[in-house]
Amino acid sequence: MKATAKAHSNIALIKYWGKRDERLNLPAVGSISLTLDALHTVTSVHFDSALNDDELILNDEKAGDKETARISAFLDLIRQMAGMTHKARINSQNNFPTAAGLASSASAFAALALAAAKAAGLSLSRKELSVLARQGSGSAARSVYGGLVEMKRGSAADGRDAYAVRLAEPDYWDLRLLIAVTSEAKKPVGSTAGMRLSERTSPYYHAWVDNSENDLQDMRQAVQQKDFEKVGELCEFSALKMHALALSSNPGLIYWNGATVEGMHVVRSLRRTGLPVWFTIDAGPQLKALCLPEAAAKVTEALQNVPGVRQVIECRTGPDALVLNEEAPL
Ligand code: 2P0
């Protein structure tokens, strides 16, 4: 009844923003991501008949009621699948700042899904694991796989066809994602609330959904052809479209700070000097630069010199989520 799993975070190159079903957490659009080696979550789950409630320890501290309730609701899905009622002790560690636009929920729910399913004695395929992780957090469905990953929007009402598939193995392409951390504060509006607001209020929401299939198709092709310039262009285009959606919500969601904006200009000026580098930004103020290994040192140096950038984290293509130890002590 105990297991430990490790999952890596991911960055969407084609963004997910919006849900077609909030209860089942079904995305309104598909997405394509790169799994990141440098950012991970390790989670242990122990189902114990002696417990009266689920207990969550997050980065060595007892988690708040809201966070624990979200994890409990997720564990209920697993308890239901396994036909048992034991509560669990969960210990989760991120090696990066939580909830600051570094996609902590992606690695968190992928690791939790894997550890809890294993601890509950379920043997799930990667596809079933992805469907499960999605119900915790949309981006977590992608972190089940390493390499380059596509999340399928699906069309079934029950979400059985909304899961991630692998586009390319981790060793297919040596890509670098440089994360310029501009703030470690918790973001004021989380992704779930932000998406809900955009869907209800942005006049661009339907155009975003209607255009998404083109971006996915183009990105699949660019990955297949290892056309880095095309991947970069599509990546920046998707990020700016997602932020146009956020900004055009009412009240507008501004996830950027000054350093984020300056970082975008720095990436573009590097590009004007002939360096192939493109940016992406999630629902937070970190600026992420996508490049090939030979450009990484130059891009890192340029980003470190942007006022307000606290550190630059270099990520390579990351691996699949995996079970570490079925009997790890908690
Ligand atoms: C993405 N983001 O594709 C997009 C781009 C942030 C910006 O997926 O509501 O925490 O839990 O399904 O997965 C972050 O949103 O949202 C996210 P929920 P999630 O990476």
GROMACS .gro file of C-alpha atoms and ligand atoms in nm:
model
  350
    1MET     CA    1   0.000   0.000   0.000
    2LYS     CA    2   0.304   0.228  -0.037
    3ALA     CA    3   0.476   0.362  -0.346
    4THR     CA    4   0.701   0.650  -0.455
    5ALA     CA    5   0.709   0.802  -0.801
    6LYS     CA    6   0.898   1.076  -0.980
    7ALA     CA    7   0.760   1.291  -1.260
    8HIS     CA    8   0.913   1.579  -1.449
    9SER     CA    9   0.751   1.908  -1.529
   10ASN     CA   10   0.679   2.012  -1.886
   11ILE     CA   11   0.651   2.329  -2.087
   12ALA     CA   12   0.382   2.367  -2.350
   13LEU     CA   13   0.514   2.474  -2.690
   14ILE     CA   14   0.153   2.480  -2.814
   15LYS     CA   15  -0.051   2.603  -2.519
   16TYR     CA   16  -0.353   2.464  -2.340
   17TRP     CA   17  -0.594   2.735  -2.222
   18GLY     CA   18  -0.966   2.665  -2.173
   19LYS     CA   19  -1.178   2.364  -2.081
   20ARG     CA   20  -1.461   2.192  -2.263
   21ASP     CA   21  -1.576   2.029  -1.937
   22GLU     CA   22  -1.468   2.167  -1.604
   23ARG     CA   23  -1.587   1.879  -1.385
   24LEU     CA   24  -1.389   1.618  -1.580
   25ASN     CA   25  -1.114   1.870  -1.658
   26LEU     CA   26  -1.135   1.819  -2.033
   27PRO     CA   27  -0.929   2.066  -2.237
   28ALA     CA   28  -1.096   2.281  -2.503
   29VAL     CA   29  -0.780   2.253  -2.715
   30GLY     CA   30  -0.499   2.003  -2.760
   31SER     CA   31  -0.143   2.099  -2.665
   32ILE     CA   32   0.217   1.996  -2.736
   33SER     CA   33   0.488   2.000  -2.471
   34LEU     CA   34   0.851   1.935  -2.394
   35THR     CA   35   0.920   1.741  -2.074
   36LEU     CA   36   1.195   1.904  -1.865
   37ASP     CA   37   1.473   1.715  -1.690
   38ALA     CA   38   1.565   1.983  -1.435
   39LEU     CA   39   1.225   2.029  -1.269
   40HIS     CA   40   1.067   1.734  -1.095
   41THR     CA   41   0.838   1.617  -0.817
   42VAL     CA   42   0.893   1.307  -0.605
   43THR     CA   43   0.579   1.184  -0.429
   44SER     CA   44   0.522   0.901  -0.184
   45VAL     CA   45   0.176   0.766  -0.108
   46HIS     CA   46   0.088   0.533   0.176
   47PHE     CA   47  -0.272   0.411   0.206
   48ASP     CA   48  -0.320   0.329   0.575
   49SER     CA   49  -0.635   0.188   0.739
   50ALA     CA   50  -0.537   0.362   1.066
   51LEU     CA   51  -0.582   0.712   0.919
   52ASN     CA   52  -0.906   0.909   0.955
   53ASP     CA   53  -0.817   1.169   0.692
   54ASP     CA   54  -0.573   1.216   0.408
   55GLU     CA   55  -0.256   1.392   0.523
   56LEU     CA   56  -0.048   1.593   0.279
   57ILE     CA   57   0.308   1.708   0.339
   58LEU     CA   58   0.425   1.945   0.066
   59ASN     CA   59   0.792   2.042   0.060
   60ASP     CA   60   0.834   1.935   0.426
   61GLU     CA   61   0.536   2.136   0.550
   62LYS     CA   62   0.182   2.029   0.632
   63ALA     CA   63  -0.033   2.153   0.343
   64GLY     CA   64  -0.335   2.382   0.389
   65ASP     CA   65  -0.696   2.264   0.380
   66LYS     CA   66  -0.755   2.378   0.023
   67GLU     CA   67  -0.455   2.191  -0.118
   68THR     CA   68  -0.533   1.881   0.088
   69ALA     CA   69  -0.897   1.883  -0.030
   70ARG     CA   70  -0.783   1.894  -0.396
   71ILE     CA   71  -0.552   1.595  -0.340
   72SER     CA   72  -0.824   1.406  -0.147
   73ALA     CA   73  -1.072   1.451  -0.430
   74PHE     CA   74  -0.810   1.315  -0.669
   75LEU     CA   75  -0.732   1.017  -0.443
   76ASP     CA   76  -1.107   0.943  -0.430
   77LEU     CA   77  -1.088   0.860  -0.801
   78ILE     CA   78  -0.813   0.607  -0.731
   79ARG     CA   79  -0.990   0.465  -0.425
   80GLN     CA   80  -1.299   0.419  -0.637
   81MET     CA   81  -1.104   0.244  -0.914
   82ALA     CA   82  -0.933   0.015  -0.660
   83GLY     CA   83  -1.251  -0.049  -0.457
   84MET     CA   84  -1.101   0.060  -0.125
   85THR     CA   85  -1.155   0.338   0.127
   86HIS     CA   86  -0.823   0.376   0.312
   87LYS     CA   87  -0.700   0.730   0.366
   88ALA     CA   88  -0.346   0.815   0.266
   89ARG     CA   89  -0.034   0.989   0.388
   90ILE     CA   90   0.120   1.178   0.098
   91ASN     CA   91   0.463   1.333   0.095
   92SER     CA   92   0.550   1.546  -0.205
   93GLN     CA   93   0.871   1.735  -0.282
   94ASN     CA   94   0.933   1.973  -0.571
   95ASN     CA   95   1.289   2.071  -0.655
   96PHE     CA   96   1.164   2.413  -0.775
   97PRO     CA   97   0.931   2.696  -0.656
   98THR     CA   98   0.567   2.587  -0.629
   99ALA     CA   99   0.290   2.766  -0.819
  100ALA     CA  100   0.498   3.040  -0.981
  101GLY     CA  101   0.445   2.949  -1.345
  102LEU     CA  102   0.693   2.663  -1.338
  103ALA     CA  103   0.410   2.415  -1.392
  104SER     CA  104   0.428   2.255  -1.048
  105SER     CA  105   0.083   2.098  -1.092
  106ALA     CA  106   0.204   1.908  -1.400
  107SER     CA  107   0.479   1.712  -1.228
  108ALA     CA  108   0.281   1.701  -0.900
  109PHE     CA  109  -0.029   1.528  -1.037
  110ALA     CA  110   0.168   1.301  -1.270
  111ALA     CA  111   0.383   1.180  -0.977
  112LEU     CA  112   0.078   1.151  -0.750
  113ALA     CA  113  -0.123   0.957  -1.008
  114LEU     CA  114   0.160   0.711  -1.061
  115ALA     CA  115   0.249   0.666  -0.692
  116ALA     CA  116  -0.113   0.641  -0.575
  117ALA     CA  117  -0.218   0.399  -0.851
  118LYS     CA  118   0.081   0.178  -0.770
  119ALA     CA  119   0.017   0.197  -0.394
  120ALA     CA  120  -0.348   0.107  -0.452
  121GLY     CA  121  -0.242  -0.201  -0.647
  122LEU     CA  122  -0.375  -0.078  -0.982
  123SER     CA  123  -0.174  -0.159  -1.289
  124LEU     CA  124  -0.252   0.113  -1.538
  125SER     CA  125  -0.122   0.166  -1.890
  126ARG     CA  126   0.048   0.501  -1.967
  127LYS     CA  127  -0.270   0.604  -2.146
  128GLU     CA  128  -0.487   0.525  -1.842
  129LEU     CA  129  -0.237   0.703  -1.622
  130SER     CA  130  -0.257   1.010  -1.846
  131VAL     CA  131  -0.639   1.010  -1.829
  132LEU     CA  132  -0.611   0.987  -1.450
  133ALA     CA  133  -0.346   1.260  -1.417
  134ARG     CA  134  -0.555   1.492  -1.639
  135GLN     CA  135  -0.830   1.486  -1.379
  136GLY     CA  136  -0.585   1.635  -1.130
  137SER     CA  137  -0.444   1.895  -1.369
  138GLY     CA  138  -0.460   1.927  -1.747
  139SER     CA  139  -0.087   1.972  -1.797
  140ALA     CA  140  -0.015   1.667  -1.575
  141ALA     CA  141  -0.155   1.439  -1.842
  142ARG     CA  142   0.151   1.533  -2.053
  143SER     CA  143   0.410   1.471  -1.778
  144VAL     CA  144   0.339   1.098  -1.787
  145TYR     CA  145   0.576   1.088  -2.087
  146GLY     CA  146   0.924   1.221  -2.143
  147GLY     CA  147   1.039   1.377  -2.469
  148LEU     CA  148   0.792   1.568  -2.684
  149VAL     CA  149   0.429   1.500  -2.601
  150GLU     CA  150   0.088   1.581  -2.747
  151MET     CA  151  -0.222   1.612  -2.533
  152LYS     CA  152  -0.532   1.514  -2.730
  153ARG     CA  153  -0.838   1.729  -2.679
  154GLY     CA  154  -1.066   1.432  -2.745
  155SER     CA  155  -1.436   1.458  -2.815
  156ALA     CA  156  -1.599   1.191  -2.595
  157ALA     CA  157  -1.819   1.337  -2.321
  158ASP     CA  158  -1.662   1.112  -2.055
  159GLY     CA  159  -1.304   1.215  -2.143
  160ARG     CA  160  -1.177   0.868  -2.231
  161ASP     CA  161  -1.008   1.006  -2.545
  162ALA     CA  162  -0.853   1.309  -2.373
  163TYR     CA  163  -0.504   1.185  -2.295
  164ALA     CA  164  -0.144   1.247  -2.394
  165VAL     CA  165   0.057   1.056  -2.653
  166ARG     CA  166   0.428   1.058  -2.718
  167LEU     CA  167   0.539   1.257  -3.023
  168ALA     CA  168   0.912   1.188  -2.982
  169GLU     CA  169   1.132   0.990  -2.741
  170PRO     CA  170   1.350   1.185  -2.496
  171ASP     CA  171   1.665   1.121  -2.703
  172TYR     CA  172   1.503   1.227  -3.033
  173TRP     CA  173   1.617   1.589  -3.009
  174ASP     CA  174   1.856   1.766  -2.773
  175LEU     CA  175   1.663   2.086  -2.701
  176ARG     CA  176   1.730   2.343  -2.429
  177LEU     CA  177   1.474   2.543  -2.239
  178LEU     CA  178   1.621   2.824  -2.031
  179ILE     CA  179   1.391   2.951  -1.759
  180ALA     CA  180   1.457   3.307  -1.649
  181VAL     CA  181   1.300   3.324  -1.302
  182THR     CA  182   1.175   3.678  -1.247
  183SER     CA  183   0.966   3.616  -0.935
  184GLU     CA  184   0.911   3.331  -0.693
  185ALA     CA  185   0.583   3.472  -0.556
  186LYS     CA  186   0.264   3.268  -0.585
  187LYS     CA  187   0.063   3.388  -0.884
  188PRO     CA  188  -0.249   3.590  -0.798
  189VAL     CA  189  -0.482   3.411  -1.043
  190GLY     CA  190  -0.429   3.039  -1.095
  191SER     CA  191  -0.463   2.870  -1.433
  192THR     CA  192  -0.801   2.710  -1.364
  193ALA     CA  193  -0.962   3.042  -1.262
  194GLY     CA  194  -0.782   3.223  -1.544
  195MET     CA  195  -0.911   2.982  -1.806
  196ARG     CA  196  -1.265   3.011  -1.671
  197LEU     CA  197  -1.244   3.392  -1.691
  198SER     CA  198  -1.110   3.385  -2.049
  199GLU     CA  199  -1.382   3.148  -2.163
  200ARG     CA  200  -1.654   3.367  -2.012
  201THR     CA  201  -1.525   3.708  -2.106
  202SER     CA  202  -1.263   3.716  -2.383
  203PRO     CA  203  -1.406   3.811  -2.724
  204TYR     CA  204  -1.117   3.609  -2.874
  205TYR     CA  205  -1.195   3.279  -2.701
  206HIS     CA  206  -1.371   3.111  -2.994
  207ALA     CA  207  -1.103   3.221  -3.241
  208TRP     CA  208  -0.844   3.065  -3.008
  209VAL     CA  209  -1.026   2.733  -2.998
  210ASP     CA  210  -1.098   2.736  -3.372
  211ASN     CA  211  -0.731   2.799  -3.461
  212SER     CA  212  -0.577   2.545  -3.229
  213GLU     CA  213  -0.589   2.246  -3.463
  214ASN     CA  214  -0.379   2.434  -3.724
  215ASP     CA  215  -0.108   2.507  -3.468
  216LEU     CA  216  -0.102   2.145  -3.352
  217GLN     CA  217  -0.075   2.016  -3.706
  218ASP     CA  218   0.206   2.259  -3.794
  219MET     CA  219   0.396   2.175  -3.476
  220ARG     CA  220   0.365   1.798  -3.531
  221GLN     CA  221   0.512   1.846  -3.877
  222ALA     CA  222   0.792   2.074  -3.757
  223VAL     CA  223   0.888   1.818  -3.489
  224GLN     CA  224   0.884   1.538  -3.742
  225GLN     CA  225   1.109   1.737  -3.975
  226LYS     CA  226   1.331   1.862  -3.689
  227ASP     CA  227   1.271   2.211  -3.825
  228PHE     CA  228   1.386   2.411  -3.524
  229GLU     CA  229   1.308   2.750  -3.675
  230LYS     CA  230   0.948   2.645  -3.738
  231VAL     CA  231   0.917   2.496  -3.387
  232GLY     CA  232   1.042   2.823  -3.240
  233GLU     CA  233   0.807   3.039  -3.449
  234LEU     CA  234   0.505   2.828  -3.358
  235CYS     CA  235   0.606   2.824  -2.993
  236GLU     CA  236   0.625   3.204  -2.969
  237PHE     CA  237   0.306   3.247  -3.172
  238SER     CA  238   0.109   3.011  -2.945
  239ALA     CA  239   0.238   3.177  -2.627
  240LEU     CA  240   0.151   3.526  -2.746
  241LYS     CA  241  -0.193   3.413  -2.861
  242MET     CA  242  -0.257   3.257  -2.519
  243HIS     CA  243  -0.153   3.579  -2.349
  244ALA     CA  244  -0.370   3.782  -2.587
  245LEU     CA  245  -0.656   3.569  -2.461
  246ALA     CA  246  -0.557   3.631  -2.098
  247LEU     CA  247  -0.511   4.005  -2.156
  248SER     CA  248  -0.846   4.032  -2.339
  249SER     CA  249  -1.035   3.872  -2.049
  250ASN     CA  250  -1.232   4.100  -1.822
  251PRO     CA  251  -1.069   4.197  -1.593
  252GLY     CA  252  -0.758   4.137  -1.802
  253LEU     CA  253  -0.502   3.887  -1.675
  254ILE     CA  254  -0.152   4.027  -1.684
  255TYR     CA  255   0.086   3.747  -1.594
  256TRP     CA  256   0.398   3.945  -1.692
  257ASN     CA  257   0.621   4.178  -1.496
  258GLY     CA  258   0.876   4.423  -1.636
  259ALA     CA  259   1.153   4.162  -1.653
  260THR     CA  260   0.925   3.928  -1.849
  261VAL     CA  261   0.866   4.194  -2.112
  262GLU     CA  262   1.233   4.293  -2.125
  263GLY     CA  263   1.321   3.924  -2.162
  264MET     CA  264   1.100   3.896  -2.472
  265HIS     CA  265   1.285   4.190  -2.629
  266VAL     CA  266   1.622   4.040  -2.540
  267VAL     CA  267   1.529   3.708  -2.703
  268ARG     CA  268   1.418   3.890  -3.017
  269SER     CA  269   1.732   4.102  -3.031
  270LEU     CA  270   1.946   3.786  -2.999
  271ARG     CA  271   1.748   3.648  -3.288
  272ARG     CA  272   1.823   3.956  -3.496
  273THR     CA  273   2.193   3.879  -3.449
  274GLY     CA  274   2.132   3.538  -3.607
  275LEU     CA  275   2.096   3.325  -3.293
  276PRO     CA  276   1.805   3.079  -3.323
  277VAL     CA  277   1.612   3.134  -2.998
  278TRP     CA  278   1.242   3.182  -2.928
  279PHE     CA  279   1.044   3.248  -2.609
  280THR     CA  280   0.737   3.115  -2.438
  281ILE     CA  281   0.557   3.225  -2.120
  282ASP     CA  282   0.301   3.044  -1.906
  283ALA     CA  283   0.049   3.167  -1.650
  284GLY     CA  284   0.322   3.337  -1.451
  285PRO     CA  285   0.606   3.589  -1.496
  286GLN     CA  286   0.893   3.353  -1.590
  287LEU     CA  287   1.040   3.397  -1.936
  288LYS     CA  288   1.137   3.073  -2.104
  289ALA     CA  289   1.377   3.062  -2.398
  290LEU     CA  290   1.388   2.766  -2.635
  291CYS     CA  291   1.713   2.703  -2.819
  292LEU     CA  292   1.958   2.439  -2.938
  293PRO     CA  293   2.255   2.334  -2.718
  294GLU     CA  294   2.510   2.546  -2.903
  295ALA     CA  295   2.317   2.868  -2.827
  296ALA     CA  296   2.247   2.792  -2.458
  297ALA     CA  297   2.550   2.968  -2.302
  298LYS     CA  298   2.495   3.292  -2.496
  299VAL     CA  299   2.120   3.300  -2.425
  300THR     CA  300   2.176   3.227  -2.054
  301GLU     CA  301   2.424   3.512  -2.026
  302ALA     CA  302   2.190   3.756  -2.202
  303LEU     CA  303   1.895   3.658  -1.979
  304GLN     CA  304   2.105   3.682  -1.662
  305ASN     CA  305   2.180   4.042  -1.755
  306VAL     CA  306   1.810   4.138  -1.771
  307PRO     CA  307   1.731   4.350  -1.462
  308GLY     CA  308   1.492   4.155  -1.239
  309VAL     CA  309   1.602   3.810  -1.351
  310ARG     CA  310   1.699   3.619  -1.034
  311GLN     CA  311   1.835   3.302  -1.189
  312VAL     CA  312   1.832   3.109  -1.515
  313ILE     CA  313   1.753   2.737  -1.494
  314GLU     CA  314   1.877   2.530  -1.785
  315CYS     CA  315   1.653   2.235  -1.875
  316ARG     CA  316   1.712   1.954  -2.120
  317THR     CA  317   1.458   1.712  -2.259
  318GLY     CA  318   1.328   1.507  -1.965
  319PRO     CA  319   1.234   1.141  -1.917
  320ASP     CA  320   0.910   0.947  -1.856
  321ALA     CA  321   0.746   0.948  -1.513
  322LEU     CA  322   0.858   0.642  -1.318
  323VAL     CA  323   0.798   0.445  -1.000
  324LEU     CA  324   1.104   0.483  -0.777
  325ASN     CA  325   1.042   0.242  -0.496
  326GLU     CA  326   0.726   0.058  -0.411
  327GLU     CA  327   0.825   0.023  -0.046
  328ALA     CA  328   0.986   0.361   0.021
  329PRO     CA  329   0.963   0.476   0.383
  330LEU     CA  330   0.753   0.790   0.434
  3312P0     C1  331  -0.002   2.475  -2.061
  3312P0     N1  332  -0.082   2.607  -1.871
  3312P0     O1  333  -0.040   2.425  -2.169
  3312P0     C2  334  -0.081   2.594  -2.012
  3312P0     C3  335  -0.023   2.721  -2.062
  3312P0     C4  336  -0.041   2.735  -1.826
  3312P0     C5  337  -0.028   2.815  -1.946
  3312P0     O2  338  -0.155   2.399  -1.840
  3312P0     O3  339  -0.675   2.382  -1.458
  3312P0     O4  340  -0.235   2.376  -1.400
  3312P0     O5  341  -0.514   2.223  -1.352
  3312P0     O6  342  -0.597   2.181  -1.584
  3312P0     O7  343  -0.258   2.229  -1.604
  3312P0     C6  344  -0.138   2.525  -1.650
  3312P0     O8  345  -0.261   2.481  -1.621
  3312P0     O9  346  -0.447   2.375  -1.536
  3312P0     C7  347  -0.125   2.506  -1.793
  3312P0     P1  348  -0.565   2.285  -1.479
  3312P0     P2  349  -0.293   2.352  -1.534
  3312P0    O10  350   0.097   2.433  -1.998
   0.00000   0.00000   0.00000
